[in-house]
Amino acid sequence: MKQVFILRGLPGSGKSHYAQSLCDEMVNGDEGQFVICSTDDFFISDGQYRFDKAKLSEYHNLNLARFIRALSQQIPLVILDNTNIKKWEFIAYAEAAHALGYQVKEVVVGEIKDKAMQHLYYQRNIHKVPLKTINKMAYLFEW
């Protein structure tokens, strides 16, 4: 069965951990059987994460291309690991997956509206996203 999981959640909520757990559980971590597509990957240079807002649109497009390439290669498990705060941010991914015969599951990771959890996510997010930004993302989150 071909499956796509679209992960949604605040920075630091555990999306990447959840993605890896899915791979371990569903395909025993077999790297030929899954692809995790995260726009964050494109911000890594020489092992360091360097966010550049000017590159965000370009990197989202590169991530979508990588996602569609994985689908076209019939990879059994494809995971989108982005915040996906607004539904429009992942609609192209879902439509491509459906068009290529994948089952699509949208998963919200973590507690979006819980202020205490937002503080926890701020403390543990590895990309140093400010608490104010995490609060704003939570406010703007579309269900």
Short mmCIF file of N, CA, C and O in Angstrom, two decimals:
data_model
loop_
_atom_site.label_atom_id
_atom_site.label_comp_id
_atom_site.label_asym_id
_atom_site.label_seq_id
_atom_site.Cartn_x
_atom_site.Cartn_y
_atom_site.Cartn_z
N MET A 1 0.83 -1.17 0.00
CA MET A 1 0.00 0.00 0.00
C MET A 1 0.89 1.25 0.00
O MET A 1 1.86 1.33 0.73
N LYS A 2 0.53 2.21 -0.83
CA LYS A 2 1.28 3.46 -0.90
C LYS A 2 0.59 4.50 -0.02
O LYS A 2 -0.59 4.77 -0.19
N GLN A 3 1.38 5.07 0.91
CA GLN A 3 0.81 6.01 1.86
C GLN A 3 1.63 7.29 1.96
O GLN A 3 2.86 7.26 1.93
N VAL A 4 0.90 8.39 2.12
CA VAL A 4 1.50 9.70 2.39
C VAL A 4 0.96 10.17 3.72
O VAL A 4 -0.25 10.07 3.99
N PHE A 5 1.85 10.67 4.55
CA PHE A 5 1.47 11.32 5.79
C PHE A 5 1.87 12.78 5.68
O PHE A 5 3.03 13.09 5.38
N ILE A 6 0.91 13.66 5.90
CA ILE A 6 1.17 15.10 5.92
C ILE A 6 1.16 15.52 7.38
O ILE A 6 0.11 15.52 8.03
N LEU A 7 2.35 15.83 7.89
CA LEU A 7 2.47 16.23 9.29
C LEU A 7 2.27 17.73 9.41
O LEU A 7 2.76 18.50 8.58
N ARG A 8 1.59 18.11 10.47
CA ARG A 8 1.33 19.52 10.74
C ARG A 8 1.60 19.77 12.21
O ARG A 8 1.29 18.93 13.05
N GLY A 9 2.20 20.90 12.52
CA GLY A 9 2.43 21.22 13.92
C GLY A 9 3.43 22.34 14.07
O GLY A 9 4.12 22.73 13.14
N LEU A 10 3.51 22.84 15.28
CA LEU A 10 4.40 23.94 15.60
C LEU A 10 5.86 23.47 15.63
O LEU A 10 6.12 22.28 15.86
N PRO A 11 6.80 24.38 15.42
CA PRO A 11 8.21 24.02 15.59
C PRO A 11 8.42 23.48 17.00
O PRO A 11 7.88 24.02 17.97
N GLY A 12 9.15 22.37 17.12
CA GLY A 12 9.44 21.79 18.42
C GLY A 12 8.37 20.85 18.94
O GLY A 12 8.51 20.29 20.03
N SER A 13 7.31 20.63 18.16
CA SER A 13 6.20 19.78 18.63
C SER A 13 6.48 18.29 18.46
O SER A 13 5.74 17.47 18.98
N GLY A 14 7.54 17.94 17.73
CA GLY A 14 7.88 16.53 17.59
C GLY A 14 7.57 15.93 16.22
O GLY A 14 7.53 14.71 16.08
N LYS A 15 7.35 16.77 15.23
CA LYS A 15 7.02 16.27 13.89
C LYS A 15 8.11 15.37 13.32
O LYS A 15 7.81 14.28 12.81
N SER A 16 9.34 15.79 13.41
CA SER A 16 10.44 15.00 12.84
C SER A 16 10.61 13.68 13.58
O SER A 16 10.86 12.63 12.96
N HIS A 17 10.46 13.70 14.89
CA HIS A 17 10.52 12.46 15.67
C HIS A 17 9.38 11.53 15.27
O HIS A 17 9.56 10.33 15.10
N TYR A 18 8.19 12.10 15.12
CA TYR A 18 7.02 11.33 14.72
C TYR A 18 7.26 10.72 13.33
O TYR A 18 6.93 9.54 13.11
N ALA A 19 7.83 11.49 12.41
CA ALA A 19 8.11 10.99 11.06
C ALA A 19 9.04 9.79 11.11
O ALA A 19 8.79 8.76 10.46
N GLN A 20 10.10 9.89 11.89
CA GLN A 20 11.06 8.78 11.98
C GLN A 20 10.42 7.56 12.64
O GLN A 20 10.64 6.42 12.22
N SER A 21 9.57 7.79 13.63
CA SER A 21 8.86 6.69 14.28
C SER A 21 7.93 5.98 13.30
O SER A 21 7.84 4.74 13.31
N LEU A 22 7.26 6.75 12.45
CA LEU A 22 6.41 6.14 11.42
C LEU A 22 7.23 5.23 10.50
O LEU A 22 6.80 4.12 10.17
N CYS A 23 8.39 5.71 10.09
CA CYS A 23 9.25 4.93 9.20
C CYS A 23 9.71 3.64 9.88
O CYS A 23 9.72 2.57 9.25
N ASP A 24 10.07 3.74 11.13
CA ASP A 24 10.50 2.55 11.88
C ASP A 24 9.36 1.55 12.02
O ASP A 24 9.55 0.35 11.85
N GLU A 25 8.17 2.06 12.32
CA GLU A 25 7.02 1.21 12.55
C GLU A 25 6.46 0.59 11.27
O GLU A 25 6.14 -0.59 11.23
N MET A 26 6.38 1.40 10.21
CA MET A 26 5.68 0.95 9.00
C MET A 26 6.56 0.18 8.02
O MET A 26 6.07 -0.69 7.32
N VAL A 27 7.85 0.55 7.94
CA VAL A 27 8.74 -0.12 6.96
C VAL A 27 10.05 -0.55 7.61
O VAL A 27 11.07 -0.69 6.94
N ASN A 28 10.02 -0.73 8.92
CA ASN A 28 11.19 -1.17 9.69
C ASN A 28 12.44 -0.32 9.42
O ASN A 28 13.56 -0.82 9.43
N GLY A 29 12.23 0.97 9.15
CA GLY A 29 13.35 1.88 8.93
C GLY A 29 14.12 1.62 7.64
O GLY A 29 15.21 2.16 7.45
N ASP A 30 13.56 0.81 6.73
CA ASP A 30 14.23 0.47 5.47
C ASP A 30 14.27 1.72 4.58
O ASP A 30 13.24 2.14 4.03
N GLU A 31 15.44 2.31 4.42
CA GLU A 31 15.59 3.59 3.72
C GLU A 31 15.15 3.56 2.26
O GLU A 31 14.89 4.60 1.67
N GLY A 32 15.05 2.38 1.67
CA GLY A 32 14.56 2.28 0.30
C GLY A 32 13.04 2.31 0.22
O GLY A 32 12.47 2.40 -0.87
N GLN A 33 12.39 2.28 1.38
CA GLN A 33 10.93 2.19 1.43
C GLN A 33 10.24 3.47 1.90
O GLN A 33 9.02 3.51 1.98
N PHE A 34 11.03 4.50 2.23
CA PHE A 34 10.41 5.75 2.68
C PHE A 34 11.25 6.96 2.28
O PHE A 34 12.45 6.85 2.03
N VAL A 35 10.56 8.09 2.23
CA VAL A 35 11.22 9.39 2.04
C VAL A 35 10.52 10.38 2.97
O VAL A 35 9.29 10.42 3.01
N ILE A 36 11.32 11.13 3.71
CA ILE A 36 10.79 12.22 4.54
C ILE A 36 11.18 13.52 3.84
O ILE A 36 12.36 13.78 3.62
N CYS A 37 10.18 14.31 3.50
CA CYS A 37 10.41 15.57 2.78
C CYS A 37 10.17 16.74 3.73
O CYS A 37 9.04 16.98 4.16
N SER A 38 11.23 17.45 4.03
CA SER A 38 11.16 18.60 4.93
C SER A 38 11.88 19.78 4.28
O SER A 38 13.03 19.66 3.87
N THR A 39 11.19 20.89 4.19
CA THR A 39 11.81 22.09 3.63
C THR A 39 13.03 22.50 4.44
O THR A 39 14.00 23.03 3.91
N ASP A 40 13.01 22.21 5.75
CA ASP A 40 14.15 22.54 6.61
C ASP A 40 15.46 21.95 6.09
O ASP A 40 16.53 22.54 6.28
N ASP A 41 15.40 20.80 5.43
CA ASP A 41 16.62 20.16 4.91
C ASP A 41 17.43 21.09 4.01
O ASP A 41 18.65 21.03 3.97
N PHE A 42 16.74 21.94 3.27
CA PHE A 42 17.41 22.81 2.31
C PHE A 42 18.14 23.98 2.99
O PHE A 42 18.96 24.65 2.36
N PHE A 43 17.84 24.21 4.26
CA PHE A 43 18.51 25.27 5.00
C PHE A 43 19.78 24.77 5.71
O PHE A 43 20.45 25.54 6.38
N ILE A 44 20.09 23.50 5.56
CA ILE A 44 21.27 22.94 6.20
C ILE A 44 22.46 23.03 5.25
O ILE A 44 22.40 22.57 4.11
N SER A 45 23.51 23.65 5.73
CA SER A 45 24.74 23.82 4.96
C SER A 45 25.91 23.52 5.89
O SER A 45 26.00 24.10 6.98
N ASP A 46 26.78 22.63 5.47
CA ASP A 46 27.92 22.22 6.29
C ASP A 46 27.49 21.78 7.69
O ASP A 46 28.13 22.11 8.69
N GLY A 47 26.37 21.07 7.74
CA GLY A 47 25.88 20.54 9.01
C GLY A 47 25.22 21.56 9.91
O GLY A 47 24.81 21.24 11.02
N GLN A 48 25.08 22.79 9.45
CA GLN A 48 24.48 23.85 10.25
C GLN A 48 23.16 24.31 9.62
O GLN A 48 23.08 24.47 8.40
N TYR A 49 22.16 24.53 10.45
CA TYR A 49 20.88 25.06 9.99
C TYR A 49 20.99 26.57 9.91
O TYR A 49 21.28 27.23 10.91
N ARG A 50 20.76 27.11 8.72
CA ARG A 50 20.84 28.56 8.51
C ARG A 50 19.58 29.02 7.77
O ARG A 50 19.52 28.95 6.54
N PHE A 51 18.60 29.48 8.53
CA PHE A 51 17.35 29.94 7.93
C PHE A 51 17.58 31.24 7.19
O PHE A 51 18.22 32.16 7.69
N ASP A 52 17.04 31.31 5.97
CA ASP A 52 17.11 32.52 5.16
C ASP A 52 15.72 32.73 4.57
O ASP A 52 15.31 32.02 3.64
N LYS A 53 14.98 33.68 5.12
CA LYS A 53 13.60 33.92 4.69
C LYS A 53 13.51 34.16 3.18
O LYS A 53 12.53 33.77 2.55
N ALA A 54 14.53 34.76 2.60
CA ALA A 54 14.53 35.04 1.16
C ALA A 54 14.52 33.76 0.32
O ALA A 54 14.11 33.76 -0.83
N LYS A 55 14.98 32.66 0.91
CA LYS A 55 15.05 31.38 0.20
C LYS A 55 13.82 30.48 0.45
O LYS A 55 13.70 29.42 -0.15
N LEU A 56 12.93 30.91 1.33
CA LEU A 56 11.83 30.05 1.77
C LEU A 56 10.96 29.56 0.62
O LEU A 56 10.70 28.36 0.49
N SER A 57 10.53 30.44 -0.25
CA SER A 57 9.68 30.04 -1.37
C SER A 57 10.40 29.07 -2.30
O SER A 57 9.85 28.04 -2.70
N GLU A 58 11.65 29.37 -2.63
CA GLU A 58 12.45 28.48 -3.48
C GLU A 58 12.59 27.10 -2.85
O GLU A 58 12.42 26.07 -3.52
N TYR A 59 12.86 27.06 -1.56
CA TYR A 59 13.08 25.78 -0.89
C TYR A 59 11.78 24.99 -0.74
O TYR A 59 11.79 23.76 -0.81
N HIS A 60 10.66 25.69 -0.56
CA HIS A 60 9.37 24.99 -0.54
C HIS A 60 9.11 24.33 -1.91
O HIS A 60 8.64 23.20 -1.98
N ASN A 61 9.46 25.03 -2.97
CA ASN A 61 9.30 24.46 -4.32
C ASN A 61 10.21 23.26 -4.52
O ASN A 61 9.81 22.26 -5.13
N LEU A 62 11.43 23.34 -4.04
CA LEU A 62 12.36 22.21 -4.15
C LEU A 62 11.85 21.01 -3.34
O LEU A 62 11.97 19.86 -3.77
N ASN A 63 11.26 21.29 -2.18
CA ASN A 63 10.72 20.21 -1.36
C ASN A 63 9.53 19.54 -2.05
O ASN A 63 9.42 18.31 -2.06
N LEU A 64 8.66 20.35 -2.66
CA LEU A 64 7.53 19.79 -3.40
C LEU A 64 8.02 18.92 -4.56
O LEU A 64 7.50 17.83 -4.79
N ALA A 65 9.05 19.38 -5.25
CA ALA A 65 9.62 18.59 -6.36
C ALA A 65 10.17 17.27 -5.85
O ALA A 65 9.97 16.21 -6.47
N ARG A 66 10.87 17.30 -4.71
CA ARG A 66 11.41 16.07 -4.12
C ARG A 66 10.27 15.12 -3.74
O ARG A 66 10.35 13.91 -3.96
N PHE A 67 9.20 15.66 -3.19
CA PHE A 67 8.03 14.89 -2.80
C PHE A 67 7.41 14.20 -4.01
O PHE A 67 7.16 12.99 -4.00
N ILE A 68 7.19 14.96 -5.08
CA ILE A 68 6.59 14.41 -6.29
C ILE A 68 7.51 13.36 -6.93
O ILE A 68 7.04 12.33 -7.41
N ARG A 69 8.80 13.59 -6.88
CA ARG A 69 9.76 12.61 -7.40
C ARG A 69 9.64 11.29 -6.62
O ARG A 69 9.63 10.21 -7.21
N ALA A 70 9.51 11.37 -5.30
CA ALA A 70 9.36 10.15 -4.49
C ALA A 70 8.07 9.41 -4.86
O ALA A 70 8.06 8.19 -4.97
N LEU A 71 6.99 10.17 -5.07
CA LEU A 71 5.74 9.55 -5.48
C LEU A 71 5.89 8.86 -6.83
O LEU A 71 5.42 7.74 -7.02
N SER A 72 6.54 9.54 -7.75
CA SER A 72 6.69 8.97 -9.11
C SER A 72 7.58 7.73 -9.10
O SER A 72 7.47 6.89 -9.98
N GLN A 73 8.43 7.62 -8.09
CA GLN A 73 9.28 6.43 -7.95
C GLN A 73 8.56 5.32 -7.18
O GLN A 73 9.16 4.28 -6.90
N GLN A 74 7.30 5.55 -6.83
CA GLN A 74 6.48 4.55 -6.14
C GLN A 74 7.03 4.17 -4.76
O GLN A 74 6.88 3.03 -4.32
N ILE A 75 7.70 5.12 -4.10
CA ILE A 75 8.18 4.87 -2.74
C ILE A 75 6.94 4.60 -1.87
O ILE A 75 6.00 5.39 -1.88
N PRO A 76 6.92 3.49 -1.13
CA PRO A 76 5.70 3.12 -0.40
C PRO A 76 5.25 4.10 0.68
O PRO A 76 4.05 4.26 0.90
N LEU A 77 6.19 4.77 1.35
CA LEU A 77 5.85 5.68 2.44
C LEU A 77 6.54 7.02 2.20
O LEU A 77 7.77 7.09 2.17
N VAL A 78 5.73 8.06 2.03
CA VAL A 78 6.27 9.40 1.80
C VAL A 78 5.65 10.31 2.86
O VAL A 78 4.43 10.33 3.04
N ILE A 79 6.52 11.04 3.54
CA ILE A 79 6.08 11.89 4.66
C ILE A 79 6.47 13.33 4.39
O ILE A 79 7.63 13.62 4.06
N LEU A 80 5.50 14.22 4.54
CA LEU A 80 5.76 15.66 4.47
C LEU A 80 5.92 16.16 5.89
O LEU A 80 4.98 16.09 6.69
N ASP A 81 7.11 16.64 6.22
CA ASP A 81 7.46 17.08 7.57
C ASP A 81 7.70 18.60 7.55
O ASP A 81 8.83 19.06 7.56
N ASN A 82 6.61 19.36 7.46
CA ASN A 82 6.64 20.81 7.52
C ASN A 82 5.62 21.26 8.56
O ASN A 82 4.79 20.46 9.00
N THR A 83 5.63 22.55 8.91
CA THR A 83 4.66 23.03 9.89
C THR A 83 3.24 23.01 9.32
O THR A 83 2.30 22.70 10.04
N ASN A 84 3.07 23.37 8.06
CA ASN A 84 1.76 23.31 7.39
C ASN A 84 0.67 23.98 8.22
O ASN A 84 -0.38 23.40 8.49
N ILE A 85 0.92 25.21 8.61
CA ILE A 85 0.00 25.96 9.46
C ILE A 85 -1.32 26.24 8.74
O ILE A 85 -2.39 26.06 9.29
N LYS A 86 -1.24 26.62 7.48
CA LYS A 86 -2.42 26.89 6.65
C LYS A 86 -2.64 25.73 5.70
O LYS A 86 -1.67 25.14 5.20
N LYS A 87 -3.88 25.42 5.42
CA LYS A 87 -4.19 24.28 4.54
C LYS A 87 -3.61 24.46 3.14
O LYS A 87 -3.21 23.48 2.51
N TRP A 88 -3.57 25.69 2.63
CA TRP A 88 -3.05 25.91 1.27
C TRP A 88 -1.58 25.49 1.17
O TRP A 88 -1.10 25.19 0.08
N GLU A 89 -0.89 25.45 2.31
CA GLU A 89 0.53 25.11 2.28
C GLU A 89 0.80 23.66 1.89
O GLU A 89 1.90 23.34 1.45
N PHE A 90 -0.20 22.80 2.06
CA PHE A 90 0.04 21.39 1.73
C PHE A 90 -0.93 20.83 0.68
O PHE A 90 -0.85 19.65 0.35
N ILE A 91 -1.79 21.66 0.14
CA ILE A 91 -2.79 21.16 -0.81
C ILE A 91 -2.13 20.56 -2.06
O ILE A 91 -2.58 19.52 -2.56
N ALA A 92 -1.06 21.16 -2.57
CA ALA A 92 -0.39 20.62 -3.76
C ALA A 92 0.19 19.24 -3.48
O ALA A 92 0.16 18.35 -4.34
N TYR A 93 0.70 19.04 -2.27
CA TYR A 93 1.25 17.74 -1.88
C TYR A 93 0.13 16.69 -1.86
O TYR A 93 0.29 15.60 -2.41
N ALA A 94 -0.98 17.03 -1.23
CA ALA A 94 -2.10 16.08 -1.12
C ALA A 94 -2.66 15.74 -2.50
O ALA A 94 -2.93 14.57 -2.80
N GLU A 95 -2.82 16.74 -3.33
CA GLU A 95 -3.37 16.50 -4.67
C GLU A 95 -2.45 15.64 -5.51
O GLU A 95 -2.90 14.74 -6.23
N ALA A 96 -1.15 15.89 -5.44
CA ALA A 96 -0.19 15.07 -6.19
C ALA A 96 -0.25 13.62 -5.70
O ALA A 96 -0.24 12.68 -6.50
N ALA A 97 -0.32 13.44 -4.39
CA ALA A 97 -0.37 12.10 -3.83
C ALA A 97 -1.63 11.36 -4.28
O ALA A 97 -1.57 10.20 -4.70
N HIS A 98 -2.77 12.03 -4.19
CA HIS A 98 -4.02 11.40 -4.64
C HIS A 98 -3.94 11.05 -6.13
O HIS A 98 -4.35 9.96 -6.53
N ALA A 99 -3.41 11.96 -6.93
CA ALA A 99 -3.32 11.73 -8.38
C ALA A 99 -2.45 10.53 -8.71
O ALA A 99 -2.67 9.86 -9.73
N LEU A 100 -1.48 10.23 -7.85
CA LEU A 100 -0.58 9.11 -8.11
C LEU A 100 -0.94 7.86 -7.30
O LEU A 100 -0.14 6.94 -7.16
N GLY A 101 -2.16 7.84 -6.79
CA GLY A 101 -2.69 6.62 -6.18
C GLY A 101 -2.30 6.37 -4.73
O GLY A 101 -2.38 5.23 -4.26
N TYR A 102 -1.90 7.39 -4.03
CA TYR A 102 -1.52 7.24 -2.62
C TYR A 102 -2.71 7.52 -1.70
O TYR A 102 -3.54 8.37 -2.00
N GLN A 103 -2.76 6.80 -0.59
CA GLN A 103 -3.66 7.16 0.49
C GLN A 103 -2.99 8.30 1.25
O GLN A 103 -1.78 8.25 1.49
N VAL A 104 -3.75 9.30 1.62
CA VAL A 104 -3.20 10.48 2.29
C VAL A 104 -3.82 10.61 3.68
O VAL A 104 -5.04 10.56 3.83
N LYS A 105 -2.95 10.79 4.66
CA LYS A 105 -3.41 11.01 6.03
C LYS A 105 -2.76 12.28 6.55
O LYS A 105 -1.54 12.44 6.50
N GLU A 106 -3.58 13.17 7.06
CA GLU A 106 -3.12 14.42 7.67
C GLU A 106 -3.03 14.19 9.18
O GLU A 106 -3.98 13.71 9.78
N VAL A 107 -1.86 14.51 9.77
CA VAL A 107 -1.66 14.28 11.20
C VAL A 107 -1.18 15.57 11.86
O VAL A 107 -0.15 16.13 11.47
N VAL A 108 -1.94 16.02 12.85
CA VAL A 108 -1.51 17.18 13.65
C VAL A 108 -0.72 16.62 14.83
O VAL A 108 -1.22 15.81 15.60
N VAL A 109 0.53 17.08 14.92
CA VAL A 109 1.42 16.61 15.98
C VAL A 109 1.47 17.66 17.08
O VAL A 109 1.76 18.83 16.82
N GLY A 110 1.19 17.25 18.31
CA GLY A 110 1.28 18.16 19.44
C GLY A 110 -0.02 18.90 19.70
O GLY A 110 -1.02 18.72 19.02
N GLU A 111 0.05 19.74 20.72
CA GLU A 111 -1.09 20.56 21.13
C GLU A 111 -0.87 21.98 20.62
O GLU A 111 0.02 22.68 21.11
N ILE A 112 -1.65 22.38 19.66
CA ILE A 112 -1.44 23.67 18.99
C ILE A 112 -1.80 24.85 19.90
O ILE A 112 -1.04 25.81 20.02
N LYS A 113 -2.96 24.81 20.52
CA LYS A 113 -3.49 25.98 21.24
C LYS A 113 -3.05 26.07 22.70
O LYS A 113 -3.26 27.09 23.35
N ASP A 114 -2.43 25.04 23.24
CA ASP A 114 -2.03 25.01 24.65
C ASP A 114 -0.80 25.90 24.86
O ASP A 114 0.28 25.61 24.34
N LYS A 115 -0.96 26.96 25.65
CA LYS A 115 0.13 27.93 25.87
C LYS A 115 1.34 27.29 26.55
O LYS A 115 2.48 27.59 26.22
N ALA A 116 1.11 26.39 27.50
CA ALA A 116 2.22 25.73 28.19
C ALA A 116 3.01 24.88 27.20
O ALA A 116 4.24 24.85 27.26
N MET A 117 2.30 24.21 26.30
CA MET A 117 2.99 23.40 25.30
C MET A 117 3.75 24.28 24.32
O MET A 117 4.84 23.92 23.88
N GLN A 118 3.22 25.43 23.99
CA GLN A 118 3.93 26.36 23.10
C GLN A 118 5.27 26.76 23.72
O GLN A 118 6.28 26.83 23.03
N HIS A 119 5.28 26.97 25.04
CA HIS A 119 6.53 27.29 25.74
C HIS A 119 7.50 26.11 25.67
O HIS A 119 8.70 26.30 25.45
N LEU A 120 6.98 24.90 25.84
CA LEU A 120 7.82 23.71 25.75
C LEU A 120 8.40 23.58 24.33
O LEU A 120 9.58 23.31 24.16
N TYR A 121 7.56 23.78 23.33
CA TYR A 121 8.03 23.68 21.94
C TYR A 121 9.11 24.72 21.66
O TYR A 121 10.10 24.44 20.98
N TYR A 122 8.93 25.92 22.20
CA TYR A 122 9.95 26.96 22.06
C TYR A 122 11.28 26.49 22.64
O TYR A 122 12.34 26.65 22.04
N GLN A 123 11.23 25.89 23.82
CA GLN A 123 12.45 25.44 24.49
C GLN A 123 13.16 24.33 23.73
O GLN A 123 14.38 24.25 23.74
N ARG A 124 12.40 23.47 23.08
CA ARG A 124 13.05 22.32 22.45
C ARG A 124 13.18 22.40 20.93
O ARG A 124 13.77 21.51 20.34
N ASN A 125 12.64 23.46 20.29
CA ASN A 125 12.78 23.50 18.83
C ASN A 125 14.23 23.78 18.47
O ASN A 125 14.88 24.66 19.05
N ILE A 126 14.74 23.00 17.55
CA ILE A 126 16.17 23.04 17.24
C ILE A 126 16.55 24.18 16.30
O ILE A 126 17.73 24.44 16.10
N HIS A 127 15.55 24.87 15.76
CA HIS A 127 15.84 25.94 14.80
C HIS A 127 15.75 27.32 15.42
O HIS A 127 15.79 28.32 14.70
N LYS A 128 15.62 27.37 16.74
CA LYS A 128 15.61 28.64 17.47
C LYS A 128 14.50 29.58 17.01
O LYS A 128 14.69 30.80 16.91
N VAL A 129 13.32 29.01 16.70
CA VAL A 129 12.17 29.83 16.35
C VAL A 129 11.71 30.54 17.63
O VAL A 129 11.51 29.90 18.66
N PRO A 130 11.59 31.87 17.58
CA PRO A 130 11.20 32.62 18.78
C PRO A 130 9.81 32.24 19.29
O PRO A 130 8.92 31.87 18.51
N LEU A 131 9.60 32.36 20.60
CA LEU A 131 8.31 32.05 21.21
C LEU A 131 7.20 32.88 20.58
O LEU A 131 6.11 32.37 20.31
N LYS A 132 7.47 34.13 20.32
CA LYS A 132 6.46 35.01 19.72
C LYS A 132 6.00 34.46 18.37
O LYS A 132 4.82 34.50 18.04
N THR A 133 6.92 33.93 17.59
CA THR A 133 6.59 33.35 16.28
C THR A 133 5.77 32.08 16.46
O THR A 133 4.79 31.85 15.73
N ILE A 134 6.14 31.25 17.43
CA ILE A 134 5.39 30.03 17.70
C ILE A 134 3.97 30.37 18.14
O ILE A 134 3.00 29.76 17.67
N ASN A 135 3.83 31.38 18.99
CA ASN A 135 2.49 31.83 19.43
C ASN A 135 1.66 32.30 18.24
O ASN A 135 0.47 31.97 18.13
N LYS A 136 2.28 33.05 17.34
CA LYS A 136 1.57 33.55 16.16
C LYS A 136 1.15 32.39 15.25
O LYS A 136 0.04 32.37 14.72
N MET A 137 2.05 31.43 15.06
CA MET A 137 1.72 30.27 14.23
C MET A 137 0.53 29.51 14.83
O MET A 137 -0.35 29.06 14.09
N ALA A 138 0.51 29.38 16.14
CA ALA A 138 -0.59 28.68 16.81
C ALA A 138 -1.90 29.43 16.58
O ALA A 138 -2.95 28.83 16.31
N TYR A 139 -1.85 30.74 16.68
CA TYR A 139 -3.04 31.57 16.47
C TYR A 139 -3.57 31.42 15.04
O TYR A 139 -4.78 31.38 14.81
N LEU A 140 -2.66 31.33 14.07
CA LEU A 140 -3.04 31.28 12.66
C LEU A 140 -3.37 29.86 12.17
O LEU A 140 -3.85 29.70 11.05
N PHE A 141 -3.14 28.86 13.00
CA PHE A 141 -3.31 27.46 12.58
C PHE A 141 -4.74 27.21 12.10
O PHE A 141 -5.70 27.55 12.77
N GLU A 142 -4.85 26.61 10.92
CA GLU A 142 -6.15 26.26 10.33
C GLU A 142 -6.46 24.78 10.56
O GLU A 142 -5.64 23.93 10.23
N TRP A 143 -7.63 24.52 11.08
CA TRP A 143 -8.07 23.15 11.32
C TRP A 143 -8.80 22.64 10.15
O TRP A 143 -9.26 22.54 9.36
#
